[in-house]
Amino acid sequence: MSEQSQNNETKFQQTLKSPINCTGIGLHSGSKVSMTLKPADVNTGIVFVRTDQPADRAEVRADWDRVTDTKLCTVVSNDAGVSIGTVEHLMAALRGCGIDNVVIELNGPEVPIMDGSSAPFVFLIECAGIREQEKPRRLIRVLKQVTVGDGTRFATLSPSPSMSFSFEIDFASAAVARQESYVKLTNGAFKGELARARTFGFLHEVDQLRKLGLARGGSLDNAIVINGDKVLNEGGLRFSDEFVRHKILDSIGDLYLAGAPILGHFHGCRSGHALNNQLLRALFADKTAWCYVDAEEVGALPMNWDVREKVAAVA
């Protein structure tokens, strides 16, 4: 990993050094799609452009208030009804690599699924190179706890001097069972601990999903497939707790639709794309719960800080 990509918490905005292209299959559409990541000016943010649409309809911003569907993936749309689906793994890679500004061109309605993780996108970003820009990075500081959900499924953002994520899952299948994990997004943790974790699903759900027009491109090449209590993928899992690591990855991607890195702690319990977006909507609806701050104004973390000590209070 390059020194720049490890130091993804730079105080200045970053973009790519050069454009880079890939092709792949849409997980839900099953269609082949070509994608190009391009450098962008400061304060551009993350912008999708559908090259198969007229220019006046093509741009779709990666913003929380542009989310129009959260059924098994996160979909963003513009006012013309043009949409981009399955954005979460790419968004997570951009967040994990510290990319603030990028234009993403696609010739179809879905980001390619690649291998079901963020690792191929991290590879693309590192191949393109990362360039620091002249403007300070803007962060969203969480000022008070915000929670959505109920007693069994919820998502929470809490004040914290670090950018960290924790998650709990609990499935009846012994292949998944109960798992929990915590990660702080510093020192290359995203690439080392999360990026390779793949999306997953259950074999008995596949036929139903395809009747609904979903998962048409899904296969053992781009998802972990569970049948009863067994993982069907040759080679098994990449991590013993790959399932919960992927749920954190999804959350990182969904929360990057806030438009800036969030300075705070996220905790999810059996949550998903819908609750993640509801959490952002609840945060921004309460102007006393957050504020913008330049990264230059954020000091070093206290050496003894560990948000895991605070998580019990959230649950």
mmCIF file of C-alpha atoms in Angstrom:
data_model
loop_
_atom_site.group_PDB
_atom_site.id
_atom_site.type_symbol
_atom_site.label_atom_id
_atom_site.label_comp_id
_atom_site.label_asym_id
_atom_site.label_seq_id
_atom_site.Cartn_x
_atom_site.Cartn_y
_atom_site.Cartn_z
ATOM 1 C CA MET A 1 0.000 0.000 0.000
ATOM 2 C CA SER A 2 1.242 3.442 -0.819
ATOM 3 C CA GLU A 3 2.103 5.853 1.990
ATOM 4 C CA GLN A 4 -0.645 8.179 0.810
ATOM 5 C CA SER A 5 -3.374 5.554 0.885
ATOM 6 C CA GLN A 6 -2.351 4.514 4.403
ATOM 7 C CA ASN A 7 -2.571 8.120 5.565
ATOM 8 C CA ASN A 8 -6.203 8.499 4.557
ATOM 9 C CA GLU A 9 -6.925 10.916 7.400
ATOM 10 C CA THR A 10 -4.961 13.762 5.828
ATOM 11 C CA LYS A 11 -6.293 17.208 6.736
ATOM 12 C CA PHE A 12 -6.624 18.181 3.068
ATOM 13 C CA GLN A 13 -9.024 17.045 0.390
ATOM 14 C CA GLN A 14 -7.871 14.320 -1.999
ATOM 15 C CA THR A 15 -8.695 13.134 -5.485
ATOM 16 C CA LEU A 16 -7.172 10.683 -7.962
ATOM 17 C CA LYS A 17 -3.972 11.379 -9.883
ATOM 18 C CA SER A 18 -5.323 9.893 -13.112
ATOM 19 C CA PRO A 19 -8.462 8.262 -14.550
ATOM 20 C CA ILE A 20 -8.884 4.502 -14.312
ATOM 21 C CA ASN A 21 -11.423 2.114 -15.839
ATOM 22 C CA CYS A 22 -12.900 -1.296 -15.065
ATOM 23 C CA THR A 23 -15.721 -3.496 -16.320
ATOM 24 C CA GLY A 24 -17.900 -5.935 -14.461
ATOM 25 C CA ILE A 25 -21.384 -7.315 -13.883
ATOM 26 C CA GLY A 26 -24.211 -5.621 -12.017
ATOM 27 C CA LEU A 27 -25.196 -7.777 -9.037
ATOM 28 C CA HIS A 28 -28.925 -7.171 -9.399
ATOM 29 C CA SER A 29 -29.268 -6.330 -13.110
ATOM 30 C CA GLY A 30 -26.898 -9.043 -14.332
ATOM 31 C CA SER A 31 -25.791 -6.651 -17.094
ATOM 32 C CA LYS A 32 -22.219 -5.852 -18.070
ATOM 33 C CA VAL A 33 -21.177 -2.330 -17.090
ATOM 34 C CA SER A 34 -18.101 -0.188 -17.698
ATOM 35 C CA MET A 35 -16.971 2.275 -15.034
ATOM 36 C CA THR A 36 -14.345 5.032 -15.092
ATOM 37 C CA LEU A 37 -13.120 6.907 -12.022
ATOM 38 C CA LYS A 38 -11.865 10.406 -12.851
ATOM 39 C CA PRO A 39 -10.055 13.121 -10.836
ATOM 40 C CA ALA A 40 -12.254 16.036 -9.756
ATOM 41 C CA ASP A 41 -11.718 19.586 -8.496
ATOM 42 C CA VAL A 42 -11.877 20.541 -4.818
ATOM 43 C CA ASN A 43 -15.356 20.639 -3.285
ATOM 44 C CA THR A 44 -16.798 18.535 -6.125
ATOM 45 C CA GLY A 45 -17.639 15.652 -3.828
ATOM 46 C CA ILE A 46 -18.574 12.291 -5.298
ATOM 47 C CA VAL A 47 -20.606 12.510 -8.500
ATOM 48 C CA PHE A 48 -21.908 9.695 -10.696
ATOM 49 C CA VAL A 49 -22.443 10.340 -14.410
ATOM 50 C CA ARG A 50 -24.536 7.976 -16.545
ATOM 51 C CA THR A 51 -22.861 8.081 -19.959
ATOM 52 C CA ASP A 52 -25.817 6.214 -21.482
ATOM 53 C CA GLN A 53 -28.139 9.137 -20.654
ATOM 54 C CA PRO A 54 -28.527 12.611 -22.210
ATOM 55 C CA ALA A 55 -26.136 15.124 -20.632
ATOM 56 C CA ASP A 56 -28.920 17.091 -18.929
ATOM 57 C CA ARG A 57 -30.102 13.921 -17.129
ATOM 58 C CA ALA A 58 -26.808 12.140 -16.583
ATOM 59 C CA GLU A 59 -25.491 13.485 -13.257
ATOM 60 C CA VAL A 60 -26.412 11.770 -9.986
ATOM 61 C CA ARG A 61 -24.829 13.080 -6.790
ATOM 62 C CA ALA A 62 -23.800 10.611 -4.088
ATOM 63 C CA ASP A 63 -25.813 12.271 -1.317
ATOM 64 C CA TRP A 64 -27.926 10.897 1.541
ATOM 65 C CA ASP A 65 -31.013 12.783 0.404
ATOM 66 C CA ARG A 66 -30.717 11.237 -3.066
ATOM 67 C CA VAL A 67 -31.218 7.684 -1.752
ATOM 68 C CA THR A 68 -34.398 6.287 -3.319
ATOM 69 C CA ASP A 69 -34.145 2.540 -2.600
ATOM 70 C CA THR A 70 -32.477 0.409 0.069
ATOM 71 C CA LYS A 71 -33.709 -3.064 -0.896
ATOM 72 C CA LEU A 72 -30.565 -5.232 -0.638
ATOM 73 C CA CYS A 73 -28.418 -2.330 -1.875
ATOM 74 C CA THR A 74 -28.297 1.459 -1.797
ATOM 75 C CA VAL A 75 -29.651 3.341 -4.827
ATOM 76 C CA VAL A 76 -29.227 7.074 -5.501
ATOM 77 C CA SER A 77 -31.304 8.978 -8.067
ATOM 78 C CA ASN A 78 -31.592 12.468 -9.543
ATOM 79 C CA ASP A 79 -34.685 14.594 -10.164
ATOM 80 C CA ALA A 80 -35.058 13.097 -13.652
ATOM 81 C CA GLY A 81 -35.400 9.606 -12.183
ATOM 82 C CA VAL A 82 -31.991 8.423 -13.414
ATOM 83 C CA SER A 83 -30.443 6.143 -10.810
ATOM 84 C CA ILE A 84 -27.271 4.331 -9.800
ATOM 85 C CA GLY A 85 -27.557 1.138 -7.741
ATOM 86 C CA THR A 86 -25.250 -0.853 -5.471
ATOM 87 C CA VAL A 87 -23.108 2.173 -4.652
ATOM 88 C CA GLU A 88 -22.142 1.090 -1.118
ATOM 89 C CA HIS A 89 -19.001 -0.993 -1.798
ATOM 90 C CA LEU A 90 -17.468 1.683 -4.022
ATOM 91 C CA MET A 91 -18.451 4.422 -1.564
ATOM 92 C CA ALA A 92 -16.782 2.439 1.227
ATOM 93 C CA ALA A 93 -13.572 2.125 -0.801
ATOM 94 C CA LEU A 94 -13.552 5.866 -1.517
ATOM 95 C CA ARG A 95 -14.028 6.583 2.185
ATOM 96 C CA GLY A 96 -11.431 4.009 3.216
ATOM 97 C CA CYS A 97 -8.856 5.449 0.804
ATOM 98 C CA GLY A 98 -9.636 9.052 1.730
ATOM 99 C CA ILE A 99 -11.019 10.206 -1.639
ATOM 100 C CA ASP A 100 -13.125 13.367 -1.298
ATOM 101 C CA ASN A 101 -13.591 14.371 -4.932
ATOM 102 C CA VAL A 102 -14.190 12.048 -7.888
ATOM 103 C CA VAL A 103 -16.383 11.751 -10.974
ATOM 104 C CA ILE A 104 -17.605 8.209 -11.635
ATOM 105 C CA GLU A 105 -18.782 7.497 -15.172
ATOM 106 C CA LEU A 106 -20.996 4.457 -15.762
ATOM 107 C CA ASN A 107 -22.722 3.224 -18.920
ATOM 108 C CA GLY A 108 -25.491 1.527 -16.960
ATOM 109 C CA PRO A 109 -27.643 1.754 -13.829
ATOM 110 C CA GLU A 110 -25.456 -0.180 -11.389
ATOM 111 C CA VAL A 111 -21.905 -0.133 -10.036
ATOM 112 C CA PRO A 112 -20.196 -3.425 -10.977
ATOM 113 C CA ILE A 113 -20.172 -5.926 -8.120
ATOM 114 C CA MET A 114 -16.633 -7.194 -8.888
ATOM 115 C CA ASP A 115 -15.898 -9.898 -6.242
ATOM 116 C CA GLY A 116 -18.560 -8.673 -3.802
ATOM 117 C CA SER A 117 -16.146 -6.682 -1.669
ATOM 118 C CA SER A 118 -14.420 -3.278 -1.788
ATOM 119 C CA ALA A 119 -10.946 -4.724 -2.464
ATOM 120 C CA PRO A 120 -11.077 -4.363 -6.288
ATOM 121 C CA PHE A 121 -12.058 -0.700 -5.911
ATOM 122 C CA VAL A 122 -9.231 -0.084 -3.435
ATOM 123 C CA PHE A 123 -6.888 -1.641 -6.003
ATOM 124 C CA LEU A 124 -8.211 0.682 -8.731
ATOM 125 C CA ILE A 125 -7.782 3.741 -6.514
ATOM 126 C CA GLU A 126 -4.224 2.785 -5.620
ATOM 127 C CA CYS A 127 -3.382 2.145 -9.281
ATOM 128 C CA ALA A 128 -4.765 5.556 -10.240
ATOM 129 C CA GLY A 129 -2.838 7.192 -7.403
ATOM 130 C CA ILE A 130 -4.025 9.667 -4.788
ATOM 131 C CA ARG A 131 -3.381 13.403 -5.055
ATOM 132 C CA GLU A 132 -3.693 15.822 -2.165
ATOM 133 C CA GLN A 133 -5.500 19.066 -2.976
ATOM 134 C CA GLU A 134 -5.089 22.613 -1.672
ATOM 135 C CA LYS A 135 -8.331 22.937 0.314
ATOM 136 C CA PRO A 136 -8.924 21.611 3.848
ATOM 137 C CA ARG A 137 -11.106 18.549 4.230
ATOM 138 C CA ARG A 138 -14.461 19.217 5.890
ATOM 139 C CA LEU A 139 -15.714 16.771 8.514
ATOM 140 C CA ILE A 140 -19.123 16.245 10.085
ATOM 141 C CA ARG A 141 -18.739 16.233 13.865
ATOM 142 C CA VAL A 142 -21.433 14.363 15.811
ATOM 143 C CA LEU A 143 -22.486 16.521 18.792
ATOM 144 C CA LYS A 144 -25.043 14.257 20.446
ATOM 145 C CA GLN A 145 -26.295 10.707 20.136
ATOM 146 C CA VAL A 146 -28.797 9.962 17.370
ATOM 147 C CA THR A 147 -30.525 6.567 17.127
ATOM 148 C CA VAL A 148 -33.027 5.013 14.720
ATOM 149 C CA GLY A 149 -34.678 1.601 14.842
ATOM 150 C CA ASP A 150 -36.161 -0.402 17.699
ATOM 151 C CA GLY A 151 -35.064 -2.757 20.451
ATOM 152 C CA THR A 152 -33.939 -5.507 18.058
ATOM 153 C CA ARG A 153 -32.598 -3.553 15.066
ATOM 154 C CA PHE A 154 -31.038 -0.135 15.412
ATOM 155 C CA ALA A 155 -28.260 2.169 14.251
ATOM 156 C CA THR A 156 -26.628 4.894 16.314
ATOM 157 C CA LEU A 157 -24.181 7.757 15.839
ATOM 158 C CA SER A 158 -22.453 9.032 18.985
ATOM 159 C CA PRO A 159 -19.933 11.806 19.711
ATOM 160 C CA SER A 160 -16.369 10.543 19.579
ATOM 161 C CA PRO A 161 -12.946 12.062 18.875
ATOM 162 C CA SER A 162 -12.318 9.213 16.419
ATOM 163 C CA MET A 163 -13.957 7.852 13.266
ATOM 164 C CA SER A 164 -14.986 4.354 14.257
ATOM 165 C CA PHE A 165 -17.563 1.673 13.529
ATOM 166 C CA SER A 166 -18.919 -1.302 15.451
ATOM 167 C CA PHE A 167 -21.575 -3.834 14.506
ATOM 168 C CA GLU A 168 -23.493 -6.836 15.862
ATOM 169 C CA ILE A 169 -25.270 -9.493 13.810
ATOM 170 C CA ASP A 170 -27.195 -12.595 14.833
ATOM 171 C CA PHE A 171 -28.431 -15.179 12.308
ATOM 172 C CA ALA A 172 -30.109 -18.542 12.875
ATOM 173 C CA SER A 173 -27.631 -20.229 10.509
ATOM 174 C CA ALA A 174 -24.640 -21.685 12.350
ATOM 175 C CA ALA A 175 -22.479 -20.586 9.413
ATOM 176 C CA VAL A 176 -23.043 -16.980 10.495
ATOM 177 C CA ALA A 177 -24.471 -17.104 14.044
ATOM 178 C CA ARG A 178 -23.665 -14.150 16.321
ATOM 179 C CA GLN A 179 -20.722 -11.941 15.433
ATOM 180 C CA GLU A 180 -19.567 -8.490 16.511
ATOM 181 C CA SER A 181 -16.645 -6.330 15.482
ATOM 182 C CA TYR A 182 -15.119 -2.891 15.936
ATOM 183 C CA VAL A 183 -12.751 -0.888 13.747
ATOM 184 C CA LYS A 184 -11.219 2.566 13.845
ATOM 185 C CA LEU A 185 -10.583 4.062 10.391
ATOM 186 C CA THR A 186 -6.890 4.873 10.794
ATOM 187 C CA ASN A 187 -3.541 3.501 9.618
ATOM 188 C CA GLY A 188 -4.836 1.507 6.677
ATOM 189 C CA ALA A 189 -7.437 -0.350 8.765
ATOM 190 C CA PHE A 190 -10.035 -0.272 6.005
ATOM 191 C CA LYS A 191 -7.816 -2.063 3.506
ATOM 192 C CA GLY A 192 -6.330 -4.472 6.037
ATOM 193 C CA GLU A 193 -9.414 -5.381 8.058
ATOM 194 C CA LEU A 194 -12.508 -4.722 5.951
ATOM 195 C CA ALA A 195 -11.990 -4.234 2.205
ATOM 196 C CA ARG A 196 -11.828 -7.967 1.319
ATOM 197 C CA ALA A 197 -15.018 -8.892 3.209
ATOM 198 C CA ARG A 198 -17.671 -9.994 0.693
ATOM 199 C CA THR A 199 -21.413 -9.571 0.552
ATOM 200 C CA PHE A 200 -23.400 -12.667 1.470
ATOM 201 C CA GLY A 201 -26.781 -14.305 1.009
ATOM 202 C CA PHE A 202 -28.715 -17.518 1.535
ATOM 203 C CA LEU A 203 -29.330 -20.046 -1.230
ATOM 204 C CA HIS A 204 -33.024 -20.452 -0.353
ATOM 205 C CA GLU A 205 -33.576 -16.730 -1.020
ATOM 206 C CA VAL A 206 -32.071 -16.675 -4.517
ATOM 207 C CA ASP A 207 -35.141 -17.798 -6.500
ATOM 208 C CA GLN A 208 -37.391 -15.312 -4.697
ATOM 209 C CA LEU A 209 -34.927 -12.463 -5.276
ATOM 210 C CA ARG A 210 -34.675 -13.228 -8.982
ATOM 211 C CA LYS A 211 -38.471 -13.208 -9.300
ATOM 212 C CA LEU A 212 -38.293 -9.683 -7.884
ATOM 213 C CA GLY A 213 -35.684 -8.741 -10.496
ATOM 214 C CA LEU A 214 -32.810 -8.823 -8.019
ATOM 215 C CA ALA A 215 -29.551 -10.801 -7.747
ATOM 216 C CA ARG A 216 -29.573 -11.687 -11.470
ATOM 217 C CA GLY A 217 -25.795 -11.271 -11.590
ATOM 218 C CA GLY A 218 -25.101 -12.989 -8.276
ATOM 219 C CA SER A 219 -22.812 -16.008 -8.179
ATOM 220 C CA LEU A 220 -20.173 -17.709 -6.063
ATOM 221 C CA ASP A 221 -17.683 -15.395 -7.791
ATOM 222 C CA ASN A 222 -19.169 -12.270 -6.231
ATOM 223 C CA ALA A 223 -20.904 -13.303 -3.007
ATOM 224 C CA ILE A 224 -20.680 -15.715 -0.121
ATOM 225 C CA VAL A 225 -23.578 -18.145 -0.521
ATOM 226 C CA ILE A 226 -24.872 -20.024 2.517
ATOM 227 C CA ASN A 227 -26.950 -23.195 2.307
ATOM 228 C CA GLY A 228 -28.304 -24.154 5.700
ATOM 229 C CA ASP A 229 -25.254 -24.142 7.957
ATOM 230 C CA LYS A 230 -22.660 -24.448 5.183
ATOM 231 C CA VAL A 231 -20.702 -21.918 3.107
ATOM 232 C CA LEU A 232 -20.796 -23.099 -0.524
ATOM 233 C CA ASN A 233 -17.837 -21.063 -1.806
ATOM 234 C CA GLU A 234 -14.744 -23.054 -2.658
ATOM 235 C CA GLY A 235 -12.017 -21.864 -0.319
ATOM 236 C CA GLY A 236 -14.496 -20.860 2.372
ATOM 237 C CA LEU A 237 -14.267 -17.514 4.144
ATOM 238 C CA ARG A 238 -11.578 -14.831 3.953
ATOM 239 C CA PHE A 239 -12.044 -14.014 7.661
ATOM 240 C CA SER A 240 -13.661 -16.110 10.382
ATOM 241 C CA ASP A 241 -16.022 -13.166 10.971
ATOM 242 C CA GLU A 242 -16.291 -12.046 7.342
ATOM 243 C CA PHE A 243 -20.046 -11.517 7.628
ATOM 244 C CA VAL A 244 -19.939 -8.827 10.305
ATOM 245 C CA ARG A 245 -16.906 -7.209 8.685
ATOM 246 C CA HIS A 246 -18.932 -6.831 5.503
ATOM 247 C CA LYS A 247 -21.794 -5.254 7.439
ATOM 248 C CA ILE A 248 -19.340 -2.650 8.743
ATOM 249 C CA LEU A 249 -18.081 -2.134 5.178
ATOM 250 C CA ASP A 250 -21.653 -1.521 3.997
ATOM 251 C CA SER A 251 -22.210 0.952 6.816
ATOM 252 C CA ILE A 252 -19.061 2.885 5.945
ATOM 253 C CA GLY A 253 -20.247 3.176 2.345
ATOM 254 C CA ASP A 254 -23.787 4.171 3.284
ATOM 255 C CA LEU A 255 -22.620 6.784 5.787
ATOM 256 C CA TYR A 256 -20.181 8.328 3.301
ATOM 257 C CA LEU A 257 -23.304 9.556 1.516
ATOM 258 C CA ALA A 258 -23.300 12.197 4.277
ATOM 259 C CA GLY A 259 -21.042 14.148 1.917
ATOM 260 C CA ALA A 260 -18.017 14.153 4.214
ATOM 261 C CA PRO A 261 -16.285 11.858 6.719
ATOM 262 C CA ILE A 262 -18.186 11.617 9.999
ATOM 263 C CA LEU A 263 -16.218 12.389 13.152
ATOM 264 C CA GLY A 264 -18.077 10.142 15.560
ATOM 265 C CA HIS A 265 -18.824 6.516 16.333
ATOM 266 C CA PHE A 266 -21.347 4.372 14.441
ATOM 267 C CA HIS A 267 -22.875 1.311 16.058
ATOM 268 C CA GLY A 268 -25.223 -1.010 14.200
ATOM 269 C CA CYS A 269 -27.230 -3.898 15.587
ATOM 270 C CA ARG A 270 -28.834 -6.061 12.900
ATOM 271 C CA SER A 271 -29.234 -2.924 10.793
ATOM 272 C CA GLY A 272 -28.904 -2.525 7.041
ATOM 273 C CA HIS A 273 -29.050 -0.011 4.213
ATOM 274 C CA ALA A 274 -32.502 1.299 5.148
ATOM 275 C CA LEU A 275 -31.614 2.060 8.767
ATOM 276 C CA ASN A 276 -28.243 3.492 7.733
ATOM 277 C CA ASN A 277 -29.989 6.038 5.522
ATOM 278 C CA GLN A 278 -32.651 6.728 8.143
ATOM 279 C CA LEU A 279 -29.818 7.468 10.571
ATOM 280 C CA LEU A 280 -28.343 10.115 8.274
ATOM 281 C CA ARG A 281 -31.769 11.655 7.744
ATOM 282 C CA ALA A 282 -32.311 11.798 11.512
ATOM 283 C CA LEU A 283 -28.860 13.311 12.075
ATOM 284 C CA PHE A 284 -29.297 16.090 9.529
ATOM 285 C CA ALA A 285 -32.864 16.790 10.665
ATOM 286 C CA ASP A 286 -31.522 17.816 14.092
ATOM 287 C CA LYS A 287 -29.258 20.825 13.655
ATOM 288 C CA THR A 288 -28.109 20.516 17.274
ATOM 289 C CA ALA A 289 -26.764 16.990 16.636
ATOM 290 C CA TRP A 290 -23.952 17.881 14.243
ATOM 291 C CA CYS A 291 -21.742 20.604 12.828
ATOM 292 C CA TYR A 292 -19.125 21.009 10.115
ATOM 293 C CA VAL A 293 -15.491 21.346 11.143
ATOM 294 C CA ASP A 294 -12.316 21.629 9.086
ATOM 295 C CA ALA A 295 -9.969 18.701 9.595
ATOM 296 C CA GLU A 296 -7.218 21.217 10.405
ATOM 297 C CA GLU A 297 -9.136 22.156 13.552
ATOM 298 C CA VAL A 298 -9.321 18.593 14.875
ATOM 299 C CA GLY A 299 -6.581 17.769 17.366
ATOM 300 C CA ALA A 300 -4.911 14.486 18.196
ATOM 301 C CA LEU A 301 -6.957 11.795 19.942
ATOM 302 C CA PRO A 302 -6.502 11.194 23.663
ATOM 303 C CA MET A 303 -4.152 8.244 24.077
ATOM 304 C CA ASN A 304 -6.520 6.441 26.465
ATOM 305 C CA TRP A 305 -9.678 6.846 24.360
ATOM 306 C CA ASP A 306 -11.476 3.658 23.387
ATOM 307 C CA VAL A 307 -15.042 4.004 22.128
ATOM 308 C CA ARG A 308 -15.691 0.318 22.834
ATOM 309 C CA GLU A 309 -16.087 1.277 26.477
ATOM 310 C CA LYS A 310 -18.980 3.528 25.417
ATOM 311 C CA VAL A 311 -20.832 1.043 23.194
ATOM 312 C CA ALA A 312 -22.530 -0.765 26.084
ATOM 313 C CA ALA A 313 -24.327 2.447 26.949
ATOM 314 C CA VAL A 314 -25.710 2.667 23.393
ATOM 315 C CA ALA A 315 -27.275 -0.812 23.545
#
